[in-house]
Amino acid sequence: MTIRWSAETLWEQVEPLLPGFTVEILPQIDSTNTELMRRARAGQLEPALLVAEHQTAGRGRLGRDWQSGLVKDEALAGLTFSLGLVLKPADWSGLSLAVGLSVVQSLHPDLLLKWPNDVWLGERKLAGILIETASVGDVRYAVIGIGINLLARDATGLRTPPAALAELVPDIDAPAALSAVLLPLVHAILRFETHGFAQLREPFHTRDLLYGRVVTCTDGTIGQARGVDAGGALLVHTSHGLQKISSAEVSVRPSSMSDGSAAE
Ligand code: BTN
């Protein structure tokens, strides 16, 4: 199977913004996030895009797996890639929301964000984002990993039923999805580095799946979601007043979903 990636075009678009940028497309690796984190810890801090056609140990948030890249005929069922770069924002809070917002804005007007950065179509999950950082010397290298379902996939073992981008954009393939997402993502990250999250609060609310819905959080908080604050924390109106959920360890679900059978 040969997939025609536009690596050179992507490099030409991004290198002026991120000097020293490299693009690498691998047929298979354990996880693009794991690999860029390994490289960063070994001192490789250049900005890099790593795309995998198949991940053998893809990872999600909260220690979960991310399974995708299943090959269907001649196409990839999913796009999996990580972007690594040194970032020096004054405040890191809200980076994951800024990334999620950029992804939904690039892909389709119907896509929404489930705090902090899951991409959902209706009540189903279409894409996930895993951001990790490595401190090396006095700098911090951020690895922004994104997995997007492109074609319908088997829901077995998933807590949340999956959606696929092809439902919205019928002829989409992995190279086209990457081309749509990458450059706006780089711009969004650089804007975040300079300006932080506060300016993105209102745009986030226009894509907020949870806004106004009753939510249940794994830290026990139950209440009505009221959007996010200037640092990207989820605001939940509870019987004890307005609570802020900012921990990346907390998972949040809209209450209308059946809790027992869903996963990310
Ligand atoms: C989540 O939904 O919990 C986050 C999923 C993130 C998956 C992407 S796929 C590319 C990158 N490599 C990984 O191992 N994970 C991220």
Short mmCIF file of C-alpha atoms and ligand atoms in Angstrom, two decimals:
data_model
loop_
_atom_site.label_atom_id
_atom_site.label_comp_id
_atom_site.label_asym_id
_atom_site.label_seq_id
_atom_site.Cartn_x
_atom_site.Cartn_y
_atom_site.Cartn_z
CA MET A 1 0.00 0.00 0.00
CA THR A 2 1.44 3.36 -0.97
CA ILE A 3 0.00 6.49 0.53
CA ARG A 4 0.92 9.74 -1.14
CA TRP A 5 1.87 12.10 1.67
CA SER A 6 2.72 15.70 0.76
CA ALA A 7 5.71 15.81 3.08
CA GLU A 8 7.61 18.37 1.04
CA THR A 9 4.66 20.75 0.79
CA LEU A 10 4.05 20.50 4.53
CA TRP A 11 7.73 21.18 5.19
CA GLU A 12 7.71 24.22 2.87
CA GLN A 13 4.67 25.63 4.65
CA VAL A 14 5.89 25.13 8.19
CA GLU A 15 9.67 25.59 8.07
CA PRO A 16 9.49 29.41 7.75
CA LEU A 17 7.49 29.44 11.01
CA LEU A 18 9.58 26.81 12.78
CA PRO A 19 13.21 27.02 11.60
CA GLY A 20 14.92 23.63 11.62
CA PHE A 21 11.56 21.83 11.18
CA THR A 22 11.66 18.24 9.92
CA VAL A 23 8.93 15.97 8.54
CA GLU A 24 9.13 12.21 8.91
CA ILE A 25 6.55 9.65 7.83
CA LEU A 26 6.97 6.11 9.14
CA PRO A 27 5.10 2.97 8.10
CA GLN A 28 5.03 1.80 11.71
CA ILE A 29 6.15 2.80 15.20
CA ASP A 30 5.00 2.15 18.75
CA SER A 31 3.66 5.68 19.25
CA THR A 32 4.57 8.98 17.63
CA ASN A 33 4.27 10.69 21.03
CA THR A 34 6.51 8.13 22.72
CA GLU A 35 9.11 8.49 19.98
CA LEU A 36 9.25 12.30 20.08
CA MET A 37 9.43 12.21 23.90
CA ARG A 38 12.33 9.69 23.66
CA ARG A 39 14.12 11.93 21.20
CA ALA A 40 13.58 15.03 23.36
CA ARG A 41 14.98 13.28 26.43
CA ALA A 42 17.99 12.31 24.30
CA GLY A 43 18.50 16.00 23.49
CA GLN A 44 16.81 16.21 20.07
CA LEU A 45 14.83 19.40 20.47
CA GLU A 46 14.33 20.51 16.88
CA PRO A 47 10.73 21.11 15.80
CA ALA A 48 9.49 17.88 14.21
CA LEU A 49 6.42 16.36 12.64
CA LEU A 50 6.24 12.58 13.00
CA VAL A 51 3.45 10.75 11.19
CA ALA A 52 2.84 7.01 11.56
CA GLU A 53 0.77 4.95 9.18
CA HIS A 54 0.38 2.43 11.98
CA GLN A 55 1.02 2.66 15.71
CA THR A 56 1.56 -0.56 17.66
CA ALA A 57 1.17 1.11 21.08
CA GLY A 58 -0.78 4.32 20.51
CA ARG A 59 -1.57 6.12 23.75
CA GLY A 60 -4.47 8.28 24.85
CA ARG A 61 -5.09 10.50 27.85
CA LEU A 62 -5.48 9.04 31.32
CA GLY A 63 -3.37 5.98 30.49
CA ARG A 64 -5.77 4.74 27.84
CA ASP A 65 -4.89 3.16 24.48
CA TRP A 66 -5.41 4.81 21.14
CA GLN A 67 -6.13 2.34 18.37
CA SER A 68 -6.23 3.49 14.78
CA GLY A 69 -4.35 3.31 11.52
CA LEU A 70 -6.23 0.14 10.68
CA VAL A 71 -5.87 -0.27 6.98
CA LYS A 72 -9.04 -0.59 4.97
CA ASP A 73 -8.39 -1.53 1.33
CA GLU A 74 -5.93 1.12 0.13
CA ALA A 75 -6.69 3.81 2.69
CA LEU A 76 -5.76 4.44 6.30
CA ALA A 77 -8.70 4.33 8.67
CA GLY A 78 -7.04 6.89 10.89
CA LEU A 79 -4.48 9.71 10.88
CA THR A 80 -1.94 9.61 13.70
CA PHE A 81 0.80 12.17 14.13
CA SER A 82 2.73 14.20 16.67
CA LEU A 83 4.23 17.65 16.45
CA GLY A 84 7.14 18.36 18.77
CA LEU A 85 8.67 21.74 19.50
CA VAL A 86 10.21 23.85 22.24
CA LEU A 87 7.62 26.27 23.65
CA LYS A 88 8.09 29.12 26.09
CA PRO A 89 4.62 30.47 26.94
CA ALA A 90 4.32 32.63 30.05
CA ASP A 91 1.48 30.31 31.13
CA TRP A 92 0.91 26.79 29.80
CA SER A 93 -2.70 26.54 30.94
CA GLY A 94 -5.16 26.15 28.10
CA LEU A 95 -2.68 24.79 25.53
CA SER A 96 -4.66 21.58 25.06
CA LEU A 97 -7.88 23.55 24.50
CA ALA A 98 -6.14 25.83 21.99
CA VAL A 99 -4.94 22.76 20.10
CA GLY A 100 -8.41 21.16 20.11
CA LEU A 101 -10.00 24.38 18.92
CA SER A 102 -7.58 24.64 16.02
CA VAL A 103 -8.30 21.03 15.01
CA VAL A 104 -12.10 21.43 14.96
CA GLN A 105 -11.86 24.77 13.16
CA SER A 106 -9.68 23.17 10.47
CA LEU A 107 -11.77 20.06 9.96
CA HIS A 108 -15.48 20.90 9.93
CA PRO A 109 -18.04 23.39 11.33
CA ASP A 110 -20.13 20.58 12.88
CA LEU A 111 -17.37 19.31 15.16
CA LEU A 112 -17.42 20.16 18.86
CA LEU A 113 -14.97 19.88 21.74
CA LYS A 114 -15.56 17.88 24.86
CA TRP A 115 -13.40 19.49 27.53
CA PRO A 116 -10.50 19.55 27.56
CA ASN A 117 -9.78 18.61 23.96
CA ASP A 118 -11.69 15.59 22.65
CA VAL A 119 -13.24 16.17 19.25
CA TRP A 120 -16.82 14.90 19.04
CA LEU A 121 -19.43 14.64 16.31
CA GLY A 122 -22.78 14.55 18.08
CA GLU A 123 -22.42 12.04 20.89
CA ARG A 124 -19.50 10.20 19.30
CA LYS A 125 -15.75 10.76 19.46
CA LEU A 126 -13.95 11.63 16.24
CA ALA A 127 -10.45 12.61 17.38
CA GLY A 128 -8.27 12.68 20.46
CA ILE A 129 -5.32 14.80 21.52
CA LEU A 130 -2.51 13.87 23.89
CA ILE A 131 -0.08 16.61 24.93
CA GLU A 132 3.05 15.73 26.85
CA THR A 133 6.10 17.80 27.75
CA ALA A 134 9.71 17.00 28.56
CA SER A 135 11.92 19.40 30.50
CA VAL A 136 15.42 19.27 29.06
CA GLY A 137 17.93 21.63 30.63
CA ASP A 138 16.13 24.92 30.98
CA VAL A 139 13.67 24.40 28.12
CA ARG A 140 10.43 22.50 27.79
CA TYR A 141 9.71 20.43 24.69
CA ALA A 142 6.01 19.92 23.96
CA VAL A 143 4.76 16.88 22.07
CA ILE A 144 1.28 17.38 20.65
CA GLY A 145 -0.16 14.07 19.48
CA ILE A 146 -3.35 13.89 17.45
CA GLY A 147 -5.36 10.87 16.33
CA ILE A 148 -8.27 11.35 13.92
CA ASN A 149 -10.72 8.62 12.87
CA LEU A 150 -11.13 8.94 9.13
CA LEU A 151 -13.20 5.86 8.28
CA ALA A 152 -15.82 4.01 10.30
CA ARG A 153 -14.14 1.75 12.85
CA ASP A 154 -15.09 -1.12 15.08
CA ALA A 155 -16.53 0.13 18.36
CA THR A 156 -15.66 -3.00 20.33
CA GLY A 157 -14.03 -2.14 23.64
CA LEU A 158 -14.53 1.60 23.30
CA ARG A 159 -16.31 3.54 26.05
CA THR A 160 -17.45 6.20 23.57
CA PRO A 161 -18.82 5.19 20.17
CA PRO A 162 -16.51 6.39 17.40
CA ALA A 163 -17.33 8.83 14.61
CA ALA A 164 -15.37 9.18 11.39
CA LEU A 165 -14.40 12.27 9.41
CA ALA A 166 -15.55 10.59 6.19
CA GLU A 167 -19.13 11.01 7.46
CA LEU A 168 -18.66 14.76 7.00
CA VAL A 169 -16.04 14.91 4.24
CA PRO A 170 -16.68 11.82 2.09
CA ASP A 171 -13.44 11.72 0.10
CA ILE A 172 -11.11 12.55 2.96
CA ASP A 173 -7.89 10.56 3.32
CA ALA A 174 -5.02 10.79 5.77
CA PRO A 175 -2.75 13.10 3.71
CA ALA A 176 -5.65 15.49 3.03
CA ALA A 177 -6.63 15.56 6.71
CA LEU A 178 -3.03 16.26 7.72
CA SER A 179 -2.75 19.04 5.16
CA ALA A 180 -5.94 20.61 6.48
CA VAL A 181 -4.87 20.51 10.10
CA LEU A 182 -1.11 21.09 10.27
CA LEU A 183 -0.47 24.69 9.21
CA PRO A 184 -3.39 26.20 11.18
CA LEU A 185 -2.22 24.14 14.16
CA VAL A 186 1.28 25.57 14.00
CA HIS A 187 -0.13 29.10 13.77
CA ALA A 188 -2.45 28.39 16.71
CA ILE A 189 0.38 27.06 18.87
CA LEU A 190 2.59 30.06 18.12
CA ARG A 191 -0.30 32.44 18.88
CA PHE A 192 -0.89 30.58 22.13
CA GLU A 193 2.80 30.89 23.02
CA THR A 194 2.58 34.67 22.66
CA HIS A 195 -0.95 35.46 23.82
CA GLY A 196 -2.05 32.51 26.00
CA PHE A 197 -5.56 31.04 26.12
CA ALA A 198 -7.72 33.97 27.36
CA GLN A 199 -8.39 35.33 23.84
CA LEU A 200 -9.67 31.87 22.80
CA ARG A 201 -12.30 31.59 25.52
CA GLU A 202 -15.20 32.85 23.40
CA PRO A 203 -14.24 30.86 20.28
CA PHE A 204 -13.98 27.79 22.52
CA HIS A 205 -17.51 28.37 23.80
CA THR A 206 -18.89 28.30 20.25
CA ARG A 207 -17.54 24.73 19.93
CA ASP A 208 -18.17 23.58 23.50
CA LEU A 209 -20.15 20.31 23.50
CA LEU A 210 -20.71 20.48 27.25
CA TYR A 211 -21.93 24.08 27.58
CA GLY A 212 -25.20 24.14 29.53
CA ARG A 213 -25.32 20.35 29.92
CA VAL A 214 -25.25 18.45 33.18
CA VAL A 215 -21.87 16.79 33.52
CA THR A 216 -20.40 14.16 35.78
CA CYS A 217 -16.68 14.35 36.54
CA THR A 218 -14.50 11.50 37.79
CA ASP A 219 -13.51 13.64 40.81
CA GLY A 220 -17.15 13.47 41.95
CA THR A 221 -18.24 16.89 40.74
CA ILE A 222 -21.74 16.94 39.23
CA GLY A 223 -23.38 20.06 37.87
CA GLN A 224 -24.13 22.16 34.84
CA ALA A 225 -21.18 23.01 32.60
CA ARG A 226 -20.74 26.77 32.20
CA GLY A 227 -17.88 26.94 29.75
CA VAL A 228 -14.25 27.61 30.65
CA ASP A 229 -12.32 30.35 32.46
CA ALA A 230 -9.47 32.42 31.05
CA GLY A 231 -7.02 29.63 31.88
CA GLY A 232 -9.11 26.90 30.22
CA ALA A 233 -10.45 25.36 33.46
CA LEU A 234 -13.95 23.85 33.10
CA LEU A 235 -16.58 25.77 35.07
CA VAL A 236 -19.29 23.62 36.64
CA HIS A 237 -22.26 25.08 38.48
CA THR A 238 -22.94 22.69 41.38
CA SER A 239 -25.10 22.73 44.49
CA HIS A 240 -21.98 24.12 46.28
CA GLY A 241 -21.49 26.96 43.82
CA LEU A 242 -19.21 27.33 40.81
CA GLN A 243 -16.40 24.74 40.78
CA LYS A 244 -13.34 24.85 38.54
CA ILE A 245 -12.02 21.63 37.07
CA SER A 246 -8.50 22.09 35.81
CA SER A 247 -6.81 18.76 36.42
CA ALA A 248 -5.87 16.81 33.32
CA GLU A 249 -6.51 13.67 35.40
CA VAL A 250 -10.24 14.36 35.58
CA SER A 251 -12.54 12.93 32.92
CA VAL A 252 -15.90 14.59 32.28
CA ARG A 253 -19.00 13.10 30.70
CA PRO A 254 -22.28 14.68 29.65
CA SER A 255 -24.95 13.04 31.76
CA SER A 256 -27.19 11.92 28.94
CA MET A 257 -24.62 9.31 27.94
CA SER A 258 -24.75 5.84 29.38
CA ASP A 259 -21.76 5.89 31.71
CA GLY A 260 -21.12 2.20 32.00
CA SER A 261 -20.15 1.35 28.46
CA ALA A 262 -18.17 4.28 27.18
CA ALA A 263 -14.43 4.73 26.71
CA GLU A 264 -12.03 6.96 24.91
C1 BTN B 1 -7.17 10.61 23.73
O1 BTN B 1 -8.21 10.69 23.11
O2 BTN B 1 -7.13 10.16 24.88
C2 BTN B 1 -5.89 11.07 23.09
C3 BTN B 1 -5.54 10.24 21.88
C4 BTN B 1 -4.27 10.71 21.21
C5 BTN B 1 -3.84 9.77 20.11
C6 BTN B 1 -2.66 10.32 19.35
S1 BTN B 1 -2.34 9.36 17.90
C7 BTN B 1 -0.82 10.17 17.67
C8 BTN B 1 -0.21 10.33 19.03
N1 BTN B 1 0.53 9.15 19.41
C9 BTN B 1 -0.01 8.51 20.44
O3 BTN B 1 0.40 7.47 20.96
N2 BTN B 1 -1.10 9.18 20.86
C10 BTN B 1 -1.34 10.37 20.08
#
